[in-house]
mmCIF file of C-alpha atoms and ligand atoms in Angstrom:
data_model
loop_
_atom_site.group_PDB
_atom_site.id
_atom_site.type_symbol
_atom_site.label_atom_id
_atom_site.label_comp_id
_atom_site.label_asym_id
_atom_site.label_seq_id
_atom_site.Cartn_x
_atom_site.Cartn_y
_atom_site.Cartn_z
ATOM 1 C CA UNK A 1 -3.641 6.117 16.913
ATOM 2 C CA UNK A 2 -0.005 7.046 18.383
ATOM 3 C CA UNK A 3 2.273 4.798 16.860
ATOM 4 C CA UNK A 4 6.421 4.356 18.252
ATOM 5 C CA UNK A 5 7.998 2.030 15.152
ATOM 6 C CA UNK A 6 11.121 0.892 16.105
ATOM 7 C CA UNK A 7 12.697 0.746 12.445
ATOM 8 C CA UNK A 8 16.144 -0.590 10.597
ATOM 9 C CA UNK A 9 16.344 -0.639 6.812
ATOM 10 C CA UNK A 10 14.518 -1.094 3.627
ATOM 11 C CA UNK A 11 11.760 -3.968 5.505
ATOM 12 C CA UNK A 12 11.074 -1.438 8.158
ATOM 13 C CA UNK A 13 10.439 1.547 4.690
ATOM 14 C CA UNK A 14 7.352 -0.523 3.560
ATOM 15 C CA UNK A 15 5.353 -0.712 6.894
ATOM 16 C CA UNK A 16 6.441 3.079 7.661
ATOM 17 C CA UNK A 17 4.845 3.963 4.688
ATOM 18 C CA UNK A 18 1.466 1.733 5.261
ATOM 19 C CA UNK A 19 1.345 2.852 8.884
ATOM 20 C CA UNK A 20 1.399 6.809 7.310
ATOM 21 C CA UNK A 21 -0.790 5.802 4.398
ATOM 22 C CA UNK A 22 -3.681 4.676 7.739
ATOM 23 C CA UNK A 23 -3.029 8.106 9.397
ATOM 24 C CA UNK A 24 -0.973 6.839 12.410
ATOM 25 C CA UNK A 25 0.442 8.858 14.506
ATOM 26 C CA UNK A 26 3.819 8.260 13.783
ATOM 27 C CA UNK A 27 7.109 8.565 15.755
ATOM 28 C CA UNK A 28 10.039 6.561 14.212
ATOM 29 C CA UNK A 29 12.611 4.750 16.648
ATOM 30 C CA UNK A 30 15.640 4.343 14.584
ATOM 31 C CA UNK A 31 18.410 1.247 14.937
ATOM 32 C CA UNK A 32 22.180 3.058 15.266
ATOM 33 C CA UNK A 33 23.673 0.137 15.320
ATOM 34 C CA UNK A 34 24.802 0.107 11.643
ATOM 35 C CA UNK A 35 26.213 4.042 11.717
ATOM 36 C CA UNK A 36 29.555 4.565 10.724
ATOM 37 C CA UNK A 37 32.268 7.026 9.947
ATOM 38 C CA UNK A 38 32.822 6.536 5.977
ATOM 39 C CA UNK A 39 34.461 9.463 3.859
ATOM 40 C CA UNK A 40 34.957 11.857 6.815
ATOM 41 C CA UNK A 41 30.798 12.466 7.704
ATOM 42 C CA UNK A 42 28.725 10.099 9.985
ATOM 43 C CA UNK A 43 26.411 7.944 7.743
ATOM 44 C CA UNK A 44 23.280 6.665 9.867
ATOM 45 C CA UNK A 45 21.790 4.214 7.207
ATOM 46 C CA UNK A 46 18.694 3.476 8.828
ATOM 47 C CA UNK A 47 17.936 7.523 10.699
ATOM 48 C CA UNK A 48 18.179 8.307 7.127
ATOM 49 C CA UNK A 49 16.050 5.236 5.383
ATOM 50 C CA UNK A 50 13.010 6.214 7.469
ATOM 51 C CA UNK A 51 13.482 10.230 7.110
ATOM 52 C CA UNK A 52 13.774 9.565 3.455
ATOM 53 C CA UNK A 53 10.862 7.293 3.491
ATOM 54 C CA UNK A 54 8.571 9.759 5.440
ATOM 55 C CA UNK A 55 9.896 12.849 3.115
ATOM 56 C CA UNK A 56 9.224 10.401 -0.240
ATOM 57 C CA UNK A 57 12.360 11.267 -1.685
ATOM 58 C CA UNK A 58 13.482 7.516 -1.230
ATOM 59 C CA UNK A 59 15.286 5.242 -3.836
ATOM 60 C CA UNK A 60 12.561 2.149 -3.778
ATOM 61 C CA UNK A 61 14.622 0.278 -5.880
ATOM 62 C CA UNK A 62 17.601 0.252 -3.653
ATOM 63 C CA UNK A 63 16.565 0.641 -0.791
ATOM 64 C CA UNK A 64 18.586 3.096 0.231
ATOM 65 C CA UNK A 65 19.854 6.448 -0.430
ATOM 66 C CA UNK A 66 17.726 9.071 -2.057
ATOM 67 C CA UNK A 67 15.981 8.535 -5.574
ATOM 68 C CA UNK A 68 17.709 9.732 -8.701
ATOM 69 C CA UNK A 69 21.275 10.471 -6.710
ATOM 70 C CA UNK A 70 24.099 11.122 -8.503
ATOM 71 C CA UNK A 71 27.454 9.610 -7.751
ATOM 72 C CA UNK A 72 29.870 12.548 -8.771
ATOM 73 C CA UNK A 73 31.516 13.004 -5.622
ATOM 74 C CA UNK A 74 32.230 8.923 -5.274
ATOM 75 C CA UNK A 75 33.812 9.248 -8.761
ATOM 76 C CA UNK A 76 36.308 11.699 -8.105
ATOM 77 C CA UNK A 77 37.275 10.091 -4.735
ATOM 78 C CA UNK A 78 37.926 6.804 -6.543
ATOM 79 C CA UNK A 79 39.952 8.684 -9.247
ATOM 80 C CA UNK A 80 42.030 10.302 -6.392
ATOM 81 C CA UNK A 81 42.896 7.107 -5.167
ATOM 82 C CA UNK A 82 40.508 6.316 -2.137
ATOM 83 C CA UNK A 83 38.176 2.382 -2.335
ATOM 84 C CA UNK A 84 34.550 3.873 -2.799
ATOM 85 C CA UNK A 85 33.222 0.595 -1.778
ATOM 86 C CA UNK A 86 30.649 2.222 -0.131
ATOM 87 C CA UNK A 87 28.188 4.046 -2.839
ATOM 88 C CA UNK A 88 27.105 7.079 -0.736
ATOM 89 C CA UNK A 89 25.385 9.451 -3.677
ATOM 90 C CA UNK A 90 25.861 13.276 -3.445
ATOM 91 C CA UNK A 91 22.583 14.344 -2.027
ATOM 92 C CA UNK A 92 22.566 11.521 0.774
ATOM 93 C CA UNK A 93 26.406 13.167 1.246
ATOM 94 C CA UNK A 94 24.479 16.367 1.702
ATOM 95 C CA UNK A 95 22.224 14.646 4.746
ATOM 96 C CA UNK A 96 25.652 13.457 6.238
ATOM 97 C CA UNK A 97 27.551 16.576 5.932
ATOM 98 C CA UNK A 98 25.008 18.393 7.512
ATOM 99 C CA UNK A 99 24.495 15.855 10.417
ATOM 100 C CA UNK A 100 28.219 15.554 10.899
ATOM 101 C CA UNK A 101 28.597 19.781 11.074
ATOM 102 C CA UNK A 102 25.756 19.496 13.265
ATOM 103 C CA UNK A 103 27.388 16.908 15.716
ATOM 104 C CA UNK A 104 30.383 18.801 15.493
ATOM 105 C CA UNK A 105 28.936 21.499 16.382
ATOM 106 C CA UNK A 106 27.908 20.165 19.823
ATOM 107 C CA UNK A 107 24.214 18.882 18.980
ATOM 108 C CA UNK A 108 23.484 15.353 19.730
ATOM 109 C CA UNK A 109 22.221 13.037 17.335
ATOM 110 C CA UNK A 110 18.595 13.308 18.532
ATOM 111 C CA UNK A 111 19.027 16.791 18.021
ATOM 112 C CA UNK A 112 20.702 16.560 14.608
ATOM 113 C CA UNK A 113 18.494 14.365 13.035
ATOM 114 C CA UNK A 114 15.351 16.585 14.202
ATOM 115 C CA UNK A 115 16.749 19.257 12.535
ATOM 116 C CA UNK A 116 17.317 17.396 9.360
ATOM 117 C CA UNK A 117 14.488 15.664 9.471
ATOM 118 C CA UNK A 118 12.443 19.201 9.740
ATOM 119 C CA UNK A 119 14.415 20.629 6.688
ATOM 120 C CA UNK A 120 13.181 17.135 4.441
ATOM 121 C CA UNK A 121 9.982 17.639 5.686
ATOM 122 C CA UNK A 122 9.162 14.071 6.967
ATOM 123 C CA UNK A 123 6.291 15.234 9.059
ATOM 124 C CA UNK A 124 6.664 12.560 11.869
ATOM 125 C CA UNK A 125 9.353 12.701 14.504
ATOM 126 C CA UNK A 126 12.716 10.527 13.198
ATOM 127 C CA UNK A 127 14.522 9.560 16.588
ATOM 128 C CA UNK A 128 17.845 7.615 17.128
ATOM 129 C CA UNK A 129 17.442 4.893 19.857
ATOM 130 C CA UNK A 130 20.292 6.775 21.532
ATOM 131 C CA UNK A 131 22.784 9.597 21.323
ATOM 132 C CA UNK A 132 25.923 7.219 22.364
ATOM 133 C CA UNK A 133 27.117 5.527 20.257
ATOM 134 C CA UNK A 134 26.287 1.707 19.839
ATOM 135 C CA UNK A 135 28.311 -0.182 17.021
ATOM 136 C CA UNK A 136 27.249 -4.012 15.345
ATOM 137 C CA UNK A 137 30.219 -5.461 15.370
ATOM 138 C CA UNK A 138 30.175 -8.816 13.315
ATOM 139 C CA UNK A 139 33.264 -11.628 14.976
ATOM 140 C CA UNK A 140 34.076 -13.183 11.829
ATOM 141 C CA UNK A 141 37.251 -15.351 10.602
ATOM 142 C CA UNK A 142 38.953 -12.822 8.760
ATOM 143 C CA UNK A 143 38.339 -10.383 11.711
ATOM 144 C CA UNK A 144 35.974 -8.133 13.839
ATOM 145 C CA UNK A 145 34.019 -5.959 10.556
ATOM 146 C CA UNK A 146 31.041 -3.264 11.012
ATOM 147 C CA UNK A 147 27.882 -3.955 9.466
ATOM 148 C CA UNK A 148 29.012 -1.580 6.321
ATOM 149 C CA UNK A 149 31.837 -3.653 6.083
ATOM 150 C CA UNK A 150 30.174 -6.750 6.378
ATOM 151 C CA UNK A 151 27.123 -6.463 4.691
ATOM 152 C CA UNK A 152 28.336 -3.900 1.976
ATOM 153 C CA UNK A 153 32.351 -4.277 1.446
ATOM 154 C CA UNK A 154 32.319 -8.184 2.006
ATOM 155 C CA UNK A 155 28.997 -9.018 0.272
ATOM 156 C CA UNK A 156 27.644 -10.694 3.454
ATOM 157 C CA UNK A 157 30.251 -13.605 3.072
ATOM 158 C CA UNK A 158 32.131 -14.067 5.601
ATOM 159 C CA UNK A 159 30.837 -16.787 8.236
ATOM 160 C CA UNK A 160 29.596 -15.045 11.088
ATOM 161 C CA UNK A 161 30.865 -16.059 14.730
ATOM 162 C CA UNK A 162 29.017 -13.818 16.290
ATOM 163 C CA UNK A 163 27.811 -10.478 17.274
ATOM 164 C CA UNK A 164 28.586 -7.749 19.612
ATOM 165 C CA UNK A 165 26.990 -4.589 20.523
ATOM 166 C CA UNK A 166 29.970 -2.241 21.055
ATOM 167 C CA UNK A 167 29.378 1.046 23.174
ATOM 168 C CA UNK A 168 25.503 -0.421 24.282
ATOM 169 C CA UNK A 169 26.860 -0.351 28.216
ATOM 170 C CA UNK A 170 27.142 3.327 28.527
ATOM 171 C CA UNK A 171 24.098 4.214 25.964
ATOM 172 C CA UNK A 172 20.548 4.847 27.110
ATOM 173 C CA UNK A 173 17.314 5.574 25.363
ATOM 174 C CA UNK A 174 17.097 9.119 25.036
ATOM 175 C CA UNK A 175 14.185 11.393 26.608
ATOM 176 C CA UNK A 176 12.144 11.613 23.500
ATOM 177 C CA UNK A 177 12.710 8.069 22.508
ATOM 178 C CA UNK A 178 11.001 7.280 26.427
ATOM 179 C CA UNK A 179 8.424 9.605 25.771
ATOM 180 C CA UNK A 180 7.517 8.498 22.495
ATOM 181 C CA UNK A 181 7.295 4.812 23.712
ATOM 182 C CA UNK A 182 5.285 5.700 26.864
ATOM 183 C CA UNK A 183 2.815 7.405 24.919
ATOM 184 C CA UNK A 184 1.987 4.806 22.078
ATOM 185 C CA UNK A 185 -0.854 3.362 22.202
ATOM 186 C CA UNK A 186 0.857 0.844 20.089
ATOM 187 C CA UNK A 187 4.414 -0.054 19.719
ATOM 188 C CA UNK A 188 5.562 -1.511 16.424
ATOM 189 C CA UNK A 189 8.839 -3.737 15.864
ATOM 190 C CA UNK A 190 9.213 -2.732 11.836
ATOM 191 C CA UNK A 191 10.577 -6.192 10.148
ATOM 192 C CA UNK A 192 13.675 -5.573 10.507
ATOM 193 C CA UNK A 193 16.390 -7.995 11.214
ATOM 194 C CA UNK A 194 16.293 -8.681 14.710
ATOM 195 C CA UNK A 195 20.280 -9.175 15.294
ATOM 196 C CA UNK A 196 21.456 -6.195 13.872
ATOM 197 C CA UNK A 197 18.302 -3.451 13.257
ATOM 198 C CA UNK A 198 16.425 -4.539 16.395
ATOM 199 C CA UNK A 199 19.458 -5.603 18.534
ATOM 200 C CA UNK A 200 21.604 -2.997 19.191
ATOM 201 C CA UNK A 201 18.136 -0.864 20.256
ATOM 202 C CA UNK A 202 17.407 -4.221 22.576
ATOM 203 C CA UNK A 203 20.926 -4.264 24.071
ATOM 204 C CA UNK A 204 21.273 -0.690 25.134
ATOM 205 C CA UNK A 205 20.274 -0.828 28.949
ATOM 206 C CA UNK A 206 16.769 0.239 29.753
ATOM 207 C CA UNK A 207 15.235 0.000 26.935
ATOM 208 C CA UNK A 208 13.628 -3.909 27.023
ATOM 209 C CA UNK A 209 11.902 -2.753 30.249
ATOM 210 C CA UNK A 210 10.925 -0.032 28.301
ATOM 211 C CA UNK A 211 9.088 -1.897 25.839
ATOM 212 C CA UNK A 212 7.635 -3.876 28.798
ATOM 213 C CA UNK A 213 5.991 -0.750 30.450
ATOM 214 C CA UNK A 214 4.402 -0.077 27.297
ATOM 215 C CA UNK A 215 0.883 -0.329 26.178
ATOM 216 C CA UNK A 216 0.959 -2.728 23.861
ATOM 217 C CA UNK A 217 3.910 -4.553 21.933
ATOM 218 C CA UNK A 218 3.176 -5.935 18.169
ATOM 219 C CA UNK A 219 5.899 -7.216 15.933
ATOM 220 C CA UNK A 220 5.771 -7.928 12.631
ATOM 221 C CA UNK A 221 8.367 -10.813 11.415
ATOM 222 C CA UNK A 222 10.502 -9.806 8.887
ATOM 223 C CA UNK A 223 11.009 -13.972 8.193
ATOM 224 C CA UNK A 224 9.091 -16.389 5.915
ATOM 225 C CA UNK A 225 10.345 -19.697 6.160
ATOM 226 C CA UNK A 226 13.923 -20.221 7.049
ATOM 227 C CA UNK A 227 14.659 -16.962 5.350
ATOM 228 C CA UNK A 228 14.483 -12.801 5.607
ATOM 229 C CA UNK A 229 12.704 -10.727 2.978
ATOM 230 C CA UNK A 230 16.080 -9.479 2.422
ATOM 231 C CA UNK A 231 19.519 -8.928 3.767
ATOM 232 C CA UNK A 232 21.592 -11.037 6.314
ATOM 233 C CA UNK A 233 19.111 -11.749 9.159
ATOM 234 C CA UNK A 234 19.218 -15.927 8.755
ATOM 235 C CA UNK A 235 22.969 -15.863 8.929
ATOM 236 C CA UNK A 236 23.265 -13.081 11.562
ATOM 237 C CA UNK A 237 20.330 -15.022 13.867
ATOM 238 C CA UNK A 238 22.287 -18.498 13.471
ATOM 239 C CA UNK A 239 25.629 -16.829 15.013
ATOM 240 C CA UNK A 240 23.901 -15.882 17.782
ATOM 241 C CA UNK A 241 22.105 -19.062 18.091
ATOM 242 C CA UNK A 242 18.710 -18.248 16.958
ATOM 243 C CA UNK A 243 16.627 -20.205 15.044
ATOM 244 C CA UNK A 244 16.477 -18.451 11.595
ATOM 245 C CA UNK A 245 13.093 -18.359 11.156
ATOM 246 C CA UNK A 246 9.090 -16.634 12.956
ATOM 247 C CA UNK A 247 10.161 -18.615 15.842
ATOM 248 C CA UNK A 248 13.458 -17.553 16.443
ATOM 249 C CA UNK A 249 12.282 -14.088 16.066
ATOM 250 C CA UNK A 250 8.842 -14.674 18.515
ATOM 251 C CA UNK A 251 11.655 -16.481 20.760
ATOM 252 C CA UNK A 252 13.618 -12.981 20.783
ATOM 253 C CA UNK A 253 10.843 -10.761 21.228
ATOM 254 C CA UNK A 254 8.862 -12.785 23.810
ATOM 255 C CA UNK A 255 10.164 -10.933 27.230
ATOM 256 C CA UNK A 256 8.584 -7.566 26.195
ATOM 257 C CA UNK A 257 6.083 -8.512 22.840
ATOM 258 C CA UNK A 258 2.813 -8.590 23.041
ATOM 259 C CA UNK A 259 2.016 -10.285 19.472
ATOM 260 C CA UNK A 260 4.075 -11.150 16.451
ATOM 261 C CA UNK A 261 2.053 -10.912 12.741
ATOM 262 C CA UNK A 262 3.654 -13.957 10.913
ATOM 263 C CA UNK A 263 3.909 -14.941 7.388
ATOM 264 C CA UNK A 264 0.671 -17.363 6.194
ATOM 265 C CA UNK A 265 3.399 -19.527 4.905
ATOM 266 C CA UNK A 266 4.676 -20.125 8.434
ATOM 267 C CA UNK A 267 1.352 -20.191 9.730
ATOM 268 C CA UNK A 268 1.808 -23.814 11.626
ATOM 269 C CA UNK A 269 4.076 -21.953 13.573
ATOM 270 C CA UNK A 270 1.364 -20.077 15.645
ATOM 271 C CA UNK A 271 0.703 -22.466 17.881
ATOM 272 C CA UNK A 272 4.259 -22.627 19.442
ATOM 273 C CA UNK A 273 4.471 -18.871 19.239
ATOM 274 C CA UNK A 274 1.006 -18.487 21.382
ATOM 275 C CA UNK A 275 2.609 -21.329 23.825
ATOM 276 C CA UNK A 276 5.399 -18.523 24.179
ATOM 277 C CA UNK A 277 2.435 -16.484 25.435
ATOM 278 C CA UNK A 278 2.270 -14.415 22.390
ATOM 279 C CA UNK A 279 -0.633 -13.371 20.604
ATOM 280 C CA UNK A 280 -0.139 -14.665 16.788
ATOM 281 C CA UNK A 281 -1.266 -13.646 13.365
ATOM 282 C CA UNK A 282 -0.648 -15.505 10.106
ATOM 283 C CA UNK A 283 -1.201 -13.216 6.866
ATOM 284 C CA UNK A 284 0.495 -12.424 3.849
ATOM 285 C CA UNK A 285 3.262 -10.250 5.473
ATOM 286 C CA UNK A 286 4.892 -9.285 1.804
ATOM 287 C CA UNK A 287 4.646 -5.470 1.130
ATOM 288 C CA UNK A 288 3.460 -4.188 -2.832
ATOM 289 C CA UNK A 289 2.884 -1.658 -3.445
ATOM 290 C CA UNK A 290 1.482 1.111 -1.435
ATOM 291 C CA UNK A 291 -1.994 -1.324 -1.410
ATOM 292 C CA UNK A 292 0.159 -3.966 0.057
ATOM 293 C CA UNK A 293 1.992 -1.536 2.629
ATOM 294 C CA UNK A 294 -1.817 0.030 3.907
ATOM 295 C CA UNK A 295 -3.179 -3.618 4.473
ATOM 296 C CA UNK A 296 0.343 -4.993 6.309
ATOM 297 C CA UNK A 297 0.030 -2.054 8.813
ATOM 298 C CA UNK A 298 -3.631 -1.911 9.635
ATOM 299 C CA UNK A 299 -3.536 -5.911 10.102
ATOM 300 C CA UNK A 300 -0.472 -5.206 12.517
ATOM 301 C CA UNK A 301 -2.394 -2.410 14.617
ATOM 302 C CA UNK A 302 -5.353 -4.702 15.171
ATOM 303 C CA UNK A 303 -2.949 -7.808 15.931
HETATM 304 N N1 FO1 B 1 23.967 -0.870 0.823
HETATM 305 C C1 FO1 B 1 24.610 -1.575 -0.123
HETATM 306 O O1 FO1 B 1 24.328 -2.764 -0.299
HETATM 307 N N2 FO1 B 1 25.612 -0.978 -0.875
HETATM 308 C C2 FO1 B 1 25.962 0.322 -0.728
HETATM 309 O O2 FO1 B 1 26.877 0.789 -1.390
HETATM 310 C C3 FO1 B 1 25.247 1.089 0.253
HETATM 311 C C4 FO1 B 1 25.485 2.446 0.433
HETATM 312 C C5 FO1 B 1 24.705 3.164 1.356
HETATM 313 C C6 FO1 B 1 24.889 4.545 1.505
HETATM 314 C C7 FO1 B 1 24.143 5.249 2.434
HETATM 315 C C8 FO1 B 1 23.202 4.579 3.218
HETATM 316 O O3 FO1 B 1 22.494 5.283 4.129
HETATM 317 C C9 FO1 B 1 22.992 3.219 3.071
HETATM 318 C C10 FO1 B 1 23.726 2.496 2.149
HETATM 319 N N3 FO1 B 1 23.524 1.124 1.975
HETATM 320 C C11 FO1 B 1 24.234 0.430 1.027
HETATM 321 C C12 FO1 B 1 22.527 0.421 2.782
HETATM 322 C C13 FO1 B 1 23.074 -0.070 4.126
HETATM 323 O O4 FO1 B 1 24.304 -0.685 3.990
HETATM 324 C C14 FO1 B 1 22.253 -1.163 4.821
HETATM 325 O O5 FO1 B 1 21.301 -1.728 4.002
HETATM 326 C C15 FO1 B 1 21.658 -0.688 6.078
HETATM 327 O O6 FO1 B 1 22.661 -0.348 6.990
HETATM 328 C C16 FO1 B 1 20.748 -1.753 6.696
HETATM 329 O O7 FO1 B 1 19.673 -1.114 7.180
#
């Protein structure tokens, strides 16, 4: 089965894994909204989540960044004065050298992280939602902040006013990412948070009629109760006046979603989400092990 997943972080690692571990065809979608300029190179957190995720050489405990990094280079920058807030290890400083040469070089970022994600050896295509740039910015009291900046520098704290998808007027979804989507047979929103990992892809222009034209849309909520599996979802979905919960997320996904799998603790939900006209599912949506990951993907394909 051809599968498009559009993926953000460490959520969107587990099904990845399940959907590979059923032998789905597997093309990756990745969320840009959280890349950044940091030390000099591009870092593209969640490009480089799924192509480290496909390649096994992710960290599973972190959920980021590659397993058993060192942190040599971050070490030396800190003793030569510079705030190394931002724990980039040296290999995944290897990844972001390379993709910033290659950018610099002229390539775009579809074409940089192919080539990067030939040399790890992923063995499913890794694509960026788009080669413009699209920045999350987070409005908050102390200031506009990036998602690094936010969800990394200032530990999530700040309240959040709201969000804004900064470049997402001029971007559009690449050739290969329309290709990829056309061709699934299946479409599959990766629980991600759906402000800033789903979002940005959502806000670029094009792309919700994209998912619309597709064969078939199934999301799987990254929510169980009135909070996310992990990171800042809740918080992110209440500045931008979402319910923080299945429904809020059904809510957002409705216009182009064909089904949403839910969590069985939410499972009196289902009837409101079907009234949205989407098909429903209530299982146990939490990931362990690589058991857990198989079992969450094949009961999302058959949603
Ligand atoms: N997340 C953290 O909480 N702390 C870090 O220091 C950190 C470093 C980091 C380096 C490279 C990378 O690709 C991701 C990194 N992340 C870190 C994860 C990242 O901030 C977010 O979890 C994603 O942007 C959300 O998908």
């Amino acid at each position: 089965m051809k599968v498009a997943a559009l993926a953000g972080g460490t959520g969107s690692a587990k099904l990845l894994r399940g959907l590979k571990a059923i032998g789905a065809e597997l093309t990756v979608v990745a969320n840009v909204g959280d890349n950044a300029w940091i030390y000099g190179v591009y870092v593209c957190p969640d490009v480089d989540i799924a192509c480290y995720t496909l390649a096994g050489i992710a960290d599973r405990t972190k959920g980021w960044g590659i397993r058993g990094d060192t942190f040599h280079m971050l070490d030396l920058l800190g003793r030569a004065g510079t705030d190394t807030w931002f724990r980039l290890g040296d290999r995944d400083l290897a990844t972001c050298l390379a993709r910033t040469q290659l950018l610099r070089e002229g390539l775009t970022l579809t074409g940089a992280t192919e080539a990067i994600a030939e040399k790890l050896g992923t063995g499913s295509a890794v694509l960026p939602a788009c080669d413009e740039p699209v920045q999350t910015v987070i409005r908050t009291p102390e200031g506009e902040l990036n998602l690094q900046e936010f969800w990394v520098r200032e530990k999530g704290r700040p309240r959040a006013l709201g969000v804004e998808y900064r470049g997402s007027g001029k971007a559009r979804p690449t050739a290969r990412v329309k290709e990829a989507i056309g061709e699934a047979d299946v479409v599959v929103v990766c629980p991600a948070n759906p402000v800033t990992s789903v979002g940005p892809s959502l806000a670029i222009p094009g792309f919700i009629r994209l998912l619309k034209s597709a064969r078939r849309v199934v999301a799987l909520s990254p929510m169980v109760g009135n909070s996310p599996y992990s990171g800042p979802a809740g918080k992110l979905m209440e500045a931008v006046e979402v319910h923080p919960s299945s429904l809020g997320v059904a809510k957002m996904y409705s216009g182009f979603a064909d089904a949403i799998v839910i969590s069985d603790k939410d499972a009196r939900m289902a009837r409101e989400i079907r009234e949205m006209g989407l098909g429903c599912v209530a299982t146990g949506t939490m990931m362990e092990g690589g058991a857990g990951e198989a079992r969450v993907a094949r009961e999302v394909l058959s949603a």
